[in-house]
Short mmCIF file of C-alpha atoms and ligand atoms in Angstrom, two decimals:
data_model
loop_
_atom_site.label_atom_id
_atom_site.label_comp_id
_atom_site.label_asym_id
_atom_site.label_seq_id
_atom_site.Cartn_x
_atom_site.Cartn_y
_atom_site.Cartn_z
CA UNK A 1261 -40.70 8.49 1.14
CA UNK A 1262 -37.79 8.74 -1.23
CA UNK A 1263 -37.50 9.16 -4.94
CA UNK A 1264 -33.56 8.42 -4.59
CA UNK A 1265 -33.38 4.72 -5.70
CA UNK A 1266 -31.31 2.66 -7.62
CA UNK A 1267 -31.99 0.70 -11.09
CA UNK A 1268 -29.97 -1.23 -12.45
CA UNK A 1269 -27.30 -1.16 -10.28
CA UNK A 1270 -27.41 2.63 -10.76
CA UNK A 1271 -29.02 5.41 -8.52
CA UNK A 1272 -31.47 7.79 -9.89
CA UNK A 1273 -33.32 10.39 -8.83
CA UNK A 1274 -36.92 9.50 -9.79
CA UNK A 1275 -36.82 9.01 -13.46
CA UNK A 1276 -33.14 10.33 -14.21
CA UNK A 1277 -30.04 8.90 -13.89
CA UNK A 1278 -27.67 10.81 -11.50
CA UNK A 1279 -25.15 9.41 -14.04
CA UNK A 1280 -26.95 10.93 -16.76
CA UNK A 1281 -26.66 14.56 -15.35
CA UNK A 1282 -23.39 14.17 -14.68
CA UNK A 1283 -22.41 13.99 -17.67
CA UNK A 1284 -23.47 17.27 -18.38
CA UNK A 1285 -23.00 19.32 -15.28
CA UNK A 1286 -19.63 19.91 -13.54
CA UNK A 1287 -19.22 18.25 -10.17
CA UNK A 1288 -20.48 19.06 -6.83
CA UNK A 1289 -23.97 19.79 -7.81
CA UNK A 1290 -27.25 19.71 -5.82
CA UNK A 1291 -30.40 17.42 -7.14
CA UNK A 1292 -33.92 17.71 -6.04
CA UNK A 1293 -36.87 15.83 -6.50
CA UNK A 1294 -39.71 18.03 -6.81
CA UNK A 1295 -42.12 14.79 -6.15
CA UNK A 1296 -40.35 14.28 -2.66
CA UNK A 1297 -40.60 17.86 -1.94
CA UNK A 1298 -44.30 17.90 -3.07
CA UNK A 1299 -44.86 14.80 -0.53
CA UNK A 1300 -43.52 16.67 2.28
CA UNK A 1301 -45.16 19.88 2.08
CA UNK A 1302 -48.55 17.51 1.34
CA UNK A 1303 -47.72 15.57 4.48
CA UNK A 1304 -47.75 18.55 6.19
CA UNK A 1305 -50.55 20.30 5.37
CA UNK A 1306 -52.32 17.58 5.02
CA UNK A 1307 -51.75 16.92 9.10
CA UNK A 1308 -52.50 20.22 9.97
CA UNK A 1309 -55.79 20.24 7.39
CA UNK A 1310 -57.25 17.51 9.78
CA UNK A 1311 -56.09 18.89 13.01
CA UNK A 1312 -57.16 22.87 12.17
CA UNK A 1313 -59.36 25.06 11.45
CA UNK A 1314 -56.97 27.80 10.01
CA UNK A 1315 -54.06 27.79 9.19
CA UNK A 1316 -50.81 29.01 7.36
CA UNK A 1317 -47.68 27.19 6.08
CA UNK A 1318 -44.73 29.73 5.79
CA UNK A 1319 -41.79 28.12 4.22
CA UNK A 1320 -38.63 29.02 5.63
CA UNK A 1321 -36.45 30.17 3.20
CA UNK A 1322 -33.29 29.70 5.28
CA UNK A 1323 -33.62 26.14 4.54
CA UNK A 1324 -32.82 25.73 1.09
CA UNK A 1325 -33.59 29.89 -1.13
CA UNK A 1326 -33.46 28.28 -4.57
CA UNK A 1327 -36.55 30.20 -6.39
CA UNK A 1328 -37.64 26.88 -8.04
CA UNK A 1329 -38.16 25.21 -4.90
CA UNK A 1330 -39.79 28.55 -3.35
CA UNK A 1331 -42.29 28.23 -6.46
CA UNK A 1332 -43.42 24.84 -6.26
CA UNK A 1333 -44.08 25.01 -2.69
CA UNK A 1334 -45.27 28.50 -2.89
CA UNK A 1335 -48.05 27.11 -6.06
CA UNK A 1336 -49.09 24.50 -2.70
CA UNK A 1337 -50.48 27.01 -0.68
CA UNK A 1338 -46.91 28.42 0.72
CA UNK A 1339 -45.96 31.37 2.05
CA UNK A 1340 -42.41 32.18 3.49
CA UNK A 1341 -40.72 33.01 6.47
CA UNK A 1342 -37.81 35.03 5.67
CA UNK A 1343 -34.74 36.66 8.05
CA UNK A 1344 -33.05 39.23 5.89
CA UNK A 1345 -33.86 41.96 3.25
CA UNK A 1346 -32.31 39.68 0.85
CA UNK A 1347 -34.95 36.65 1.76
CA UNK A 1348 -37.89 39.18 1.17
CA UNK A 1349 -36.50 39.94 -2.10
CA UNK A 1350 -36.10 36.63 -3.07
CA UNK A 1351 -39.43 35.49 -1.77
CA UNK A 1352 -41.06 38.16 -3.61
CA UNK A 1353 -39.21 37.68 -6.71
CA UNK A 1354 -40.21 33.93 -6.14
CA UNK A 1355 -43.65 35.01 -6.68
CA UNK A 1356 -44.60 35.06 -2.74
CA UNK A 1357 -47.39 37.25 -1.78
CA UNK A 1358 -46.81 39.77 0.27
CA UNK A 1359 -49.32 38.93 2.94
CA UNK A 1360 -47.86 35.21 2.94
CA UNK A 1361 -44.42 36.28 4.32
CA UNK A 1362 -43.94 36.48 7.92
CA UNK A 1363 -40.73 38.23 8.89
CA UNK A 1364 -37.92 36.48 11.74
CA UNK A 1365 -34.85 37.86 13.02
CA UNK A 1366 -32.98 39.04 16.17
CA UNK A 1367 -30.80 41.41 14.10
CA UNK A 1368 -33.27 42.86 11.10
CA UNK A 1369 -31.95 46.24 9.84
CA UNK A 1370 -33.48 49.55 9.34
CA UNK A 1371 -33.29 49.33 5.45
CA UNK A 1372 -34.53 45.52 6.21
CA UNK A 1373 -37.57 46.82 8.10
CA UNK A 1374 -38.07 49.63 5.87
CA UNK A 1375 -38.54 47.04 2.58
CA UNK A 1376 -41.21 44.81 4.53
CA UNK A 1377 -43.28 47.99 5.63
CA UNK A 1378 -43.18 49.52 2.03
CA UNK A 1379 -44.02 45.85 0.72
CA UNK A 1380 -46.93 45.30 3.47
CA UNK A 1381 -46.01 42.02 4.41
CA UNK A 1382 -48.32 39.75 6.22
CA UNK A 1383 -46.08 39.89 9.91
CA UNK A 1384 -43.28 40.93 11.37
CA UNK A 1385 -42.07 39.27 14.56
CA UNK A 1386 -40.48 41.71 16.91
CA UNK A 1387 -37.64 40.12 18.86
CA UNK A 1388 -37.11 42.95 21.55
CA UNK A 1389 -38.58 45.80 22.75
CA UNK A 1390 -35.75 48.35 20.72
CA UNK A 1391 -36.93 46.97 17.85
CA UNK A 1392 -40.18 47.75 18.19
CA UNK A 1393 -39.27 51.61 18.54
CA UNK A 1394 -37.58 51.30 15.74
CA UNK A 1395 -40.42 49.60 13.77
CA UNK A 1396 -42.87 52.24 14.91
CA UNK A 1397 -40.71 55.09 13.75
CA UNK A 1398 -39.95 53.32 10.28
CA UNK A 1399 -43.92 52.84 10.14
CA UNK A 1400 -44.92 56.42 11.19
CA UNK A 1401 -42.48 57.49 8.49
CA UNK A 1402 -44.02 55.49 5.77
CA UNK A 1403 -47.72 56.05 7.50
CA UNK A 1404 -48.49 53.07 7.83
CA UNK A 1405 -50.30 50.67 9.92
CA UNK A 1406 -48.15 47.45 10.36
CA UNK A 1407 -48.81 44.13 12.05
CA UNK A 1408 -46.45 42.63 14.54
CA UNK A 1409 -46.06 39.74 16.60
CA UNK A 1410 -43.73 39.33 19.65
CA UNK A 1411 -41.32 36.35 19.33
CA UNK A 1412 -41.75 34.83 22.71
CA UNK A 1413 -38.61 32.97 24.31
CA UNK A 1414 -40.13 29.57 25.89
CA UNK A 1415 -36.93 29.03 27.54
CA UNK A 1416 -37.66 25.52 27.04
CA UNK A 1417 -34.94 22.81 26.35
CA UNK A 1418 -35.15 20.70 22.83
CA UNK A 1419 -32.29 18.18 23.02
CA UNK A 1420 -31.00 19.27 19.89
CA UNK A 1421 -27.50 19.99 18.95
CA UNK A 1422 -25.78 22.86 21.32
CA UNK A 1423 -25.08 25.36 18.09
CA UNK A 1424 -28.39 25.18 16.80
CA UNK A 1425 -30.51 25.79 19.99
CA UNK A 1426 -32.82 28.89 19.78
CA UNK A 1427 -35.06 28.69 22.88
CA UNK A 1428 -33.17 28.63 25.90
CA UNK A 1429 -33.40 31.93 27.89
CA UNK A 1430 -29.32 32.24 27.63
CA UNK A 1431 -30.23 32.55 23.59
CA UNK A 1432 -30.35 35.70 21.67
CA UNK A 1433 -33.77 34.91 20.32
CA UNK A 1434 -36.66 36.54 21.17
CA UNK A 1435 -38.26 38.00 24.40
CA UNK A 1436 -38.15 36.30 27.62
CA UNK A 1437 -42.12 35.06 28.34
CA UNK A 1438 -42.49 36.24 31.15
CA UNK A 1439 -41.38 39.70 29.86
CA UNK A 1440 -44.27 39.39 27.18
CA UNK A 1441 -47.27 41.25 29.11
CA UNK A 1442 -45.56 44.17 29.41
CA UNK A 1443 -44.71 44.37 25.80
CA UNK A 1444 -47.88 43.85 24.12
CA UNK A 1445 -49.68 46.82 26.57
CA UNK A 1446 -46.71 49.11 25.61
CA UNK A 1447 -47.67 47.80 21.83
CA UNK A 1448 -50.84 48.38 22.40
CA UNK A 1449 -50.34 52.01 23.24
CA UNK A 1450 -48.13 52.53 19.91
CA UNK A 1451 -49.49 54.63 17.27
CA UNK A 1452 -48.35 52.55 14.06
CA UNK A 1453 -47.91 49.09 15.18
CA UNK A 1454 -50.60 46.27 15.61
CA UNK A 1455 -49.89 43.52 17.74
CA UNK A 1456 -51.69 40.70 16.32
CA UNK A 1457 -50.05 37.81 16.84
CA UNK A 1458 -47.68 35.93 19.06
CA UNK A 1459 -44.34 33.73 17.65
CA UNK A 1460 -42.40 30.85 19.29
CA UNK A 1461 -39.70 28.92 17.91
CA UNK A 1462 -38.74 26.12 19.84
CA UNK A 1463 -35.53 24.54 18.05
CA UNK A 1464 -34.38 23.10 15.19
CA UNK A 1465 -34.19 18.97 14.01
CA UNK A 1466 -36.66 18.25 17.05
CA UNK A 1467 -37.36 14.66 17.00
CA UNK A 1468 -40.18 14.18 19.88
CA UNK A 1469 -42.64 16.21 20.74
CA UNK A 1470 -42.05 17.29 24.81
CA UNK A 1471 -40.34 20.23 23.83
CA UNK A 1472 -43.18 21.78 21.33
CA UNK A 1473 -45.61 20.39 24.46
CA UNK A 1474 -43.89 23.03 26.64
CA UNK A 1475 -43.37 25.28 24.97
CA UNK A 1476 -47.14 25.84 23.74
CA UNK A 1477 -48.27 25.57 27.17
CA UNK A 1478 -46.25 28.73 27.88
CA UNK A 1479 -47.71 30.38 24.57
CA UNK A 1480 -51.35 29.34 25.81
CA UNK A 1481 -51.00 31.04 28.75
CA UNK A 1482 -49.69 34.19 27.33
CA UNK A 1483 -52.36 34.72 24.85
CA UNK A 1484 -55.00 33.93 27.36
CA UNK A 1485 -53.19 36.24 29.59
CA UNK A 1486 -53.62 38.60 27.12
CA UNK A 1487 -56.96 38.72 26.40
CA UNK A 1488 -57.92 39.28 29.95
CA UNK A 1489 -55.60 42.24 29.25
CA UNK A 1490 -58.03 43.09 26.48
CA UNK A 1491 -55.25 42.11 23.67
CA UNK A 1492 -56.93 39.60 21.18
CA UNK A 1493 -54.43 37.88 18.97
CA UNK A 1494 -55.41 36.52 15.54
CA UNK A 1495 -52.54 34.57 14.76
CA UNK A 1496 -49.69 32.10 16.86
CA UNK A 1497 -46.58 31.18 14.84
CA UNK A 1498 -45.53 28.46 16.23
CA UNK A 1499 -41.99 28.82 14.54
CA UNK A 1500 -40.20 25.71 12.60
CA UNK A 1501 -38.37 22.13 14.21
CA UNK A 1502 -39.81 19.55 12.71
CA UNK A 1503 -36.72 17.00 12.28
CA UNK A 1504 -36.19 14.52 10.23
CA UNK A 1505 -34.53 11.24 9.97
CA UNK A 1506 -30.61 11.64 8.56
CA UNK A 1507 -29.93 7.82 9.94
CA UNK A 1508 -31.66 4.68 10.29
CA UNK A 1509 -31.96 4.85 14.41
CA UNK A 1510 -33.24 8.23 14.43
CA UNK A 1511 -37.24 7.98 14.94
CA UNK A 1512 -38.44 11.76 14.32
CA UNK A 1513 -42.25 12.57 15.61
CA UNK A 1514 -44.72 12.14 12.53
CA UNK A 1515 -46.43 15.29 11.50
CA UNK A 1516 -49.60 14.04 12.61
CA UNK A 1517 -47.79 13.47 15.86
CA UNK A 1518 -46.76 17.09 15.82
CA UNK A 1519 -50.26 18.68 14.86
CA UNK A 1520 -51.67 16.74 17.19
CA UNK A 1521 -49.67 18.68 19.96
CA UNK A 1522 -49.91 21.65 18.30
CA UNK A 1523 -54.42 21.02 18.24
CA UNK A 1524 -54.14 20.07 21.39
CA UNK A 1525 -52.08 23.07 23.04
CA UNK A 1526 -53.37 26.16 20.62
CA UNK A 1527 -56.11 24.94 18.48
CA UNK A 1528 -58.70 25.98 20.75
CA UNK A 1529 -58.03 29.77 21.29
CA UNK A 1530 -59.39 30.81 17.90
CA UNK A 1531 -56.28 31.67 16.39
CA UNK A 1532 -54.97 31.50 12.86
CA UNK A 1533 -51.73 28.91 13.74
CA UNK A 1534 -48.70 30.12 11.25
CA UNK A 1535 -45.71 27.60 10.48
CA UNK A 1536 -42.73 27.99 9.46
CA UNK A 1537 -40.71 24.67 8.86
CA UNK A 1538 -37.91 24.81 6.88
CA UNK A 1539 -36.01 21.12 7.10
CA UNK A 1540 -38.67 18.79 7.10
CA UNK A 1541 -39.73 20.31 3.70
CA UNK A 1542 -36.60 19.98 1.82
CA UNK A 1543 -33.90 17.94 3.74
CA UNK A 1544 -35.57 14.60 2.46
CA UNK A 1545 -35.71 16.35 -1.17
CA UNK A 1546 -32.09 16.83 -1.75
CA UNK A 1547 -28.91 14.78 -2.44
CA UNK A 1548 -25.02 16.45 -2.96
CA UNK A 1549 -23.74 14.68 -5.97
CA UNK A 1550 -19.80 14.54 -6.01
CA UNK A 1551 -16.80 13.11 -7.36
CA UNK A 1552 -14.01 11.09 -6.48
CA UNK A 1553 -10.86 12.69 -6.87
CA UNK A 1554 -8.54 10.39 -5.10
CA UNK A 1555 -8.34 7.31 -2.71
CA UNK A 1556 -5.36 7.51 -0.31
CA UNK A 1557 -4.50 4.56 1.42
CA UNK A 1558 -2.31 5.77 4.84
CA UNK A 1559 -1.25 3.45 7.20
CA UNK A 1560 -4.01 4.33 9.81
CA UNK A 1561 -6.80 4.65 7.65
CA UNK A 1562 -8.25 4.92 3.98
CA UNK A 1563 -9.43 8.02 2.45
CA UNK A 1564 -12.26 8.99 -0.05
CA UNK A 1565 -11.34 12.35 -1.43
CA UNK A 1566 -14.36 13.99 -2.83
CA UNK A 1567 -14.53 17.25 -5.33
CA UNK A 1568 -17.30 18.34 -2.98
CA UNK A 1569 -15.76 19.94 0.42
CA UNK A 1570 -17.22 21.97 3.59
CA UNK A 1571 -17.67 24.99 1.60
CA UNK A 1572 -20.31 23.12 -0.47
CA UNK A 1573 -22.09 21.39 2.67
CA UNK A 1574 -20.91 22.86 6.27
CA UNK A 1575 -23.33 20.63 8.76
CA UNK A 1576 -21.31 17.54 9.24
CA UNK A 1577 -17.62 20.28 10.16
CA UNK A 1578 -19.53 22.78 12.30
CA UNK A 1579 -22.64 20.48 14.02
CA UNK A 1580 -21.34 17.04 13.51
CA UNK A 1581 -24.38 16.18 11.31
CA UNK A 1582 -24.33 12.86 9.87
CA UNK A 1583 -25.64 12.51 6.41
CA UNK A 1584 -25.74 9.37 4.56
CA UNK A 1585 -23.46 8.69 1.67
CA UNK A 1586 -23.80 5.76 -1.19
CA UNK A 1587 -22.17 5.04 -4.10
CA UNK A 1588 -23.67 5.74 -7.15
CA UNK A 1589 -22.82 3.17 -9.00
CA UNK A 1590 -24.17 0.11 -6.35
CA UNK A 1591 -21.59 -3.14 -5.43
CA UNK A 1592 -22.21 -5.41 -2.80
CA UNK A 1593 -18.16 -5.73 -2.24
CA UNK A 1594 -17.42 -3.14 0.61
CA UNK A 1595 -14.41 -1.67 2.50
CA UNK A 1596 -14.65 1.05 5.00
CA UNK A 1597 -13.27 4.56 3.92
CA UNK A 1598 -13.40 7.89 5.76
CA UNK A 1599 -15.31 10.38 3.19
CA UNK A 1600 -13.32 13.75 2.99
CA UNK A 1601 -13.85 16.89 1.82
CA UNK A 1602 -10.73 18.83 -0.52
CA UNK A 1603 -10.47 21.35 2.21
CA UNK A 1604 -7.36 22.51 4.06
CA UNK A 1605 -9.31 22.03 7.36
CA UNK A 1606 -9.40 18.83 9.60
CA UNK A 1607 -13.19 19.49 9.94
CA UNK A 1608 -13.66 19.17 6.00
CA UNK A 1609 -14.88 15.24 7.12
CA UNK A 1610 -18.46 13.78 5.40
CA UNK A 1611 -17.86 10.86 7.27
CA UNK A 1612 -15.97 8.71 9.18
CA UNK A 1613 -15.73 4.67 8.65
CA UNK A 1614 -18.26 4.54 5.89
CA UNK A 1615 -18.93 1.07 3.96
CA UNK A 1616 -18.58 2.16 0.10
CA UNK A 1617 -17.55 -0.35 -2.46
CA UNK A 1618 -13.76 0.23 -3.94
CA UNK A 1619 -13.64 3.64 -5.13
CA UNK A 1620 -12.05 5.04 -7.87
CA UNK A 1621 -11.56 8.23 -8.78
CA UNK A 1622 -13.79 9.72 -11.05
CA UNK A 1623 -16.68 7.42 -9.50
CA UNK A 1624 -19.65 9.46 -8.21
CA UNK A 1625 -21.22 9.68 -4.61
CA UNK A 1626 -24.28 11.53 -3.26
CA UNK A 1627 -24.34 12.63 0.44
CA UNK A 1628 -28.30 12.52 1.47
CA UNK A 1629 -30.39 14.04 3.02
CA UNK A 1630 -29.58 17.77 2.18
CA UNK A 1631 -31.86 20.05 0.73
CA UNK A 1632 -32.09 21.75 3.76
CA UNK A 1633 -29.01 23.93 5.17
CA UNK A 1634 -26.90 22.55 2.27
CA UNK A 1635 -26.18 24.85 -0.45
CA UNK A 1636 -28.07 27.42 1.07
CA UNK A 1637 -25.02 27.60 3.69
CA UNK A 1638 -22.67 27.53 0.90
CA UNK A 1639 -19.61 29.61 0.90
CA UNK A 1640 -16.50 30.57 -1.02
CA UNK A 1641 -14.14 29.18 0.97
CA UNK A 1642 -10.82 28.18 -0.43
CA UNK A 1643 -11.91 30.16 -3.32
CA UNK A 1644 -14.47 27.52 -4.67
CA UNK A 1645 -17.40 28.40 -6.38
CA UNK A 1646 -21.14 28.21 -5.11
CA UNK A 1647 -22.12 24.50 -6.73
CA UNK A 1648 -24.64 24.10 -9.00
CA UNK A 1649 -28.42 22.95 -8.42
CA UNK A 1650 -30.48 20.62 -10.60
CA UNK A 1651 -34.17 19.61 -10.05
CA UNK A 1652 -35.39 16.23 -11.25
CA UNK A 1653 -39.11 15.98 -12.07
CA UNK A 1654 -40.30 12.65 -13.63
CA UNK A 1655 -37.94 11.95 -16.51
CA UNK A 1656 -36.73 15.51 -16.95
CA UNK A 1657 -34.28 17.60 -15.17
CA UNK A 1658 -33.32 21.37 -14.84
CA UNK A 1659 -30.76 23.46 -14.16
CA UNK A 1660 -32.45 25.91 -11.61
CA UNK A 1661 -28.90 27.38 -10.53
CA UNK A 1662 -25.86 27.16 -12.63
CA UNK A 1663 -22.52 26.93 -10.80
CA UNK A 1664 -21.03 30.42 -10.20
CA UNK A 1665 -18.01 30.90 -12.82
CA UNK A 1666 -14.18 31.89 -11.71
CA UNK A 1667 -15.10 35.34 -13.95
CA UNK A 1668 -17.84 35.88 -11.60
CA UNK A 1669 -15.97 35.25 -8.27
CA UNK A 1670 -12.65 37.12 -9.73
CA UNK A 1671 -15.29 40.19 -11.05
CA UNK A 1672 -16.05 41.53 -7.57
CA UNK A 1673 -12.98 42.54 -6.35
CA UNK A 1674 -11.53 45.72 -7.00
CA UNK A 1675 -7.91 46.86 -6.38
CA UNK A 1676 -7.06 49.16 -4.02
CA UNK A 1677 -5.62 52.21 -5.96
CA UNK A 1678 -2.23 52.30 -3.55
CA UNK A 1679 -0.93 48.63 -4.90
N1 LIG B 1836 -38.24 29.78 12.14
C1 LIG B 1836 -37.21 30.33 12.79
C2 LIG B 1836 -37.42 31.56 13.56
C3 LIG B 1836 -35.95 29.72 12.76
O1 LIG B 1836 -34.92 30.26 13.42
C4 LIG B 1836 -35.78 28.52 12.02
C5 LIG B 1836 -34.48 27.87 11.94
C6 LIG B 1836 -36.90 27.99 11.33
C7 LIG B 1836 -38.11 28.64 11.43
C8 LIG B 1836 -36.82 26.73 10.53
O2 LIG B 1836 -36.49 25.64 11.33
P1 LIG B 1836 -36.54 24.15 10.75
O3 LIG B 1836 -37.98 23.81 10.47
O4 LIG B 1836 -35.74 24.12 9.50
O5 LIG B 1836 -35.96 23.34 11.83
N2 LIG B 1836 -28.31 25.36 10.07
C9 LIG B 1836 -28.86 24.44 11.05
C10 LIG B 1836 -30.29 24.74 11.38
C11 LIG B 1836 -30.49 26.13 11.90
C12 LIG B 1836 -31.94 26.47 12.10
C13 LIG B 1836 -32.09 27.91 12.36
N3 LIG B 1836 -33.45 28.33 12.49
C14 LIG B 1836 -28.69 23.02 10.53
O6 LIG B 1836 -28.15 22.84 9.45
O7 LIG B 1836 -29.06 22.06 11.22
#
C-alpha cells in the first residue's frame, strides 16, 4: 500500500500536494503519511493477532525517532525498543510506557543502564556476560529487582547487505548460543537480576524467511534447554528484519509469511513473543522531498544535482541502497540522469541512470521509500543542517520537526580561550 500518488499530473501525499508544502517549507524535507504508517503497524499486528496468543510489538526507534511517529504507533498498541539513553528519553517523552520499552545494545553505558533501572523498564537485553556484572551492581545500588534477557547470537546467515549483518558469530552482537546455558545459571544465581526472557536478532531488510527459520530453531532449543535447567522464560524477542520492497523485483516475505514462522518455531513454548521491527513500519511511510539545483550535462554523462545530499539520507553512499526517485511534477518524455547529492564526496550518488523527465532546476523530486534509516541517520556533514520533517494526514499536514537553523548549529561551539 502507498498513499504517494499522483493527481493531476502532480504527486501527493494522500490528500496534500507535495507541491503545496513546498511552498512553505525549505527544501530537503521528510513527509510521512500517517495512514501508510497506520497500515503497516495494522498489518503487523494484525498477522501476529491470528498467529499468537501473546504478544508485544516494540517499535524500534532506530528506525525513524521522530516523537510524532513514536505517538501514533505507540496510541496502536506500541512499545519501543530503544539502544541509547537518548532513545529511552525520547521514548518516554514520546509517551512510551515504561514497561513497553525493551532495551538493545552491545555498548549501553553505565549512566545508560542506570536511567532504565531508575525508570523500571519492561527488559533489558544483556549482550555479554560483563554487562551483566555491571547491571547487577547498578541494580543492587538502586535496590532493585530488574528483568533481563540474554541476546542470543544465532550465528545464522541472512543474505543481507555485508555492513548491516548482526548475527553472524564474527559480529559484535550478542552472546554466542551455545555460550547461553552457562549464562542464564550464573543469572540465575545473581542477587538483583531476573532472567526472564531470551532475545535474537537475526538481520536487517530480510526478504525470505530461512534465516528467521534458523535462527528460531536455535532459540527453541535454548529455552527448552533451559527449562530442564529449571529456568522458565516468559518472554522471546525475536529482534527486528522484516524487509521491505525498495524496487519492483524485490519480493519481501509477507508478514503473515513471517508470523507464520515465527508460530510455528516459538509459539508453542508459552512465551510472551516481543518484536521489535523498525523498517517495515516506517520505510514504506516516508518520502525525501528535494530540489533541483542544477542539471550538468558532461560529456560522459548527465547530472541531476539535488539540494538534498548524503548527509540528509546516507543508505544509498554507505550500503548501496537503492531507493526509488520520481519526479514530482509527472511527464511521460524521459532521459536518463544520474541523481546526485551536493556533497564533496563521490559516494554522495541517489542514483545512477535514472529515467526522470527534463529537469530543471528548481523542479522537485522525492526519493522513496525512507522513513526508515533516513533522517534518523542524518548528520551535519558539510555543515548542513538536520532537514525538516512533515507528516501528511488526510488533507492536512504538520510540521513535526522544523529544520535545525545556522544559529543553532553555529550556537554549540565554543572557542578555545588560547585563539
Ligand atoms: N532490533 C535490533 C537489536 C536491531 O539491531 C535492529 C536493527 C532492529 C531491531 C530493527 O531492525 P529492522 O526491523 O529495522 O530491520 N541502517 C541500516 C539498518 C541497520 C539495522 C540495525 N539494527 C539500513 O539503513 O539499512
Amino acid at each position: 500500500m502507498t498513499s504517494f500518488h499522483y493527481q493531476n499530473g502532480s504527486l501527493y501525499a494522500e490528500g496534500v500536494s507535495i507541491e503545496e508544502i513546498a511552498r512553505t517549507v525549505p527544501t530537503p524535507f521528510y513527509v510521512y503519511s500517517e495512514q501508510t504508517l497506520r497500515f503497516q503497524m495494522q498489518s503487523f499486528a494484525g498477522a501476529a493477532q491470528n498467529r499468537l496468543t501473546s504478544f508485544l510489538v516494540c517499535f524500534a526507534v532506530k528506525s525513524n525517532a521522530n516523537p510524532a511517529i513514536i505517538k501514533i504507533l505507540s496510541s496502536m498498541g506500541a512499545g519501543a525498543d530503544i539502544v541509547s539513553e537518548g532513545e529511552l528519553l525520547l521514548a518516554l517523552s514520546a509517551g512510551v510506557p515504561a514497561d513497553r520499552i525493551v532495551f538493545s545494545g552491545v555498548g549501553k553505558t553505565r549512566e545508560a543502564l542506570a536511567l532504565a533501572v531508575e525508570r523500571g523498564i519492561k527488559q533489558i537485553n544483556l549482550e555479554s556476560e560483563e554487562e551483566a556484572i555491571l547491571l547487577n551492581e547498578i541494580a543492587r545500588q538502586a535496590g532493585r529487582q530488574i528483568r533481563v534477557a540474554v541476546r542470543v547470537n544465532p550465528d545464522v546467515d541472512a543474505h543481507t547487505h555485508h555492513k548491516i549483518t548482526t548475527g553472524k558469530k564474527e559480529n559484535k552482537f550478542g552472546v554466542a548460543w551455545q555460550e547461553a546455558r552457562p549464562l542464564y545459571q550464573r543469572l540465575m544465581k545473581s542477587e538483583n537480576l531476573i532472567p526472564v526472557g531470551i532475545d535474537v536478532h537475526v538481520g536487517s531488510q530480510l526478504l525470505d524467511t530461512e534465516p528467521f527459520a534458523q535462527a528460531f530453531d536455535r532459540t527453541a532449543e535454548i529455552v527448552k534447554a533451559l527449562k530442564a535447567d529449571g529456568v522458565e522464560l516468559k518472554t522471546i524477542d525475536v529482534g527486528g528484519g522484516l524487509g521491505v520492497a525498495y524496487q519492483e523485483t524485490d519480493r519481501p516475505c509477507s508478514p503473515d509469511d513471517y508470523m507464520a514462522v515465527v508460530a510455528e518455531k516459538l509459539g508453542g513454548l508459552g512465551c510472551e513473543i516481543v518484536f521489535e521491527p523498525g523498517r517495515f513500519l516506517t520505510a514504506p511511510a516516508g518520502v525525501l522531498v528535494s530540489r533541483v539545483v542544477r542539471v550538468k550535462h558532461t560529456a560522459a554523462k548527465d547530472f541531476v544535482v539535488l539540494d538534498a545530499g548524503m548527509n540528509d539520507l546516507i543508505r544509498p553512499a554507505i550500503y548501496d541502497a537503492y531507493h526509488g526517485i520520481k519526479a514530482v511534477r509527472e511527464s511521460s518524455e524521459q532521459r536518463l540522469f544520474d541523481v546526485v547529492g551536493p556533497i564533496c564526496e563521490s559516494s554522495d550518488v541517489f542514483g545512477k541512470e535514472r529515467a526522470l523527465p527534463i529537469m530543471q532546476p528548481d523542479e522537485l523530486v522525492v526519493l522513496e521509500t525512507t522513513g526508515a534509516y533516513g533522517s534518523s541517520m542524518g548528520s551535519n556533514y558539510n555543515f548542513r543542517p538536520f532537514c525538516a520533517e512533515i507528516l501528511v494526514n488526510k488533507n492536512r499536514f504538520a510540521m513535526i520537526r522544523q529544520r535545525q537553523t545556522f544559529e543553532e548549529m553555529l550556537s554549540l561551539n565554543r572557542p578555545a580561550p588560547w585563539l
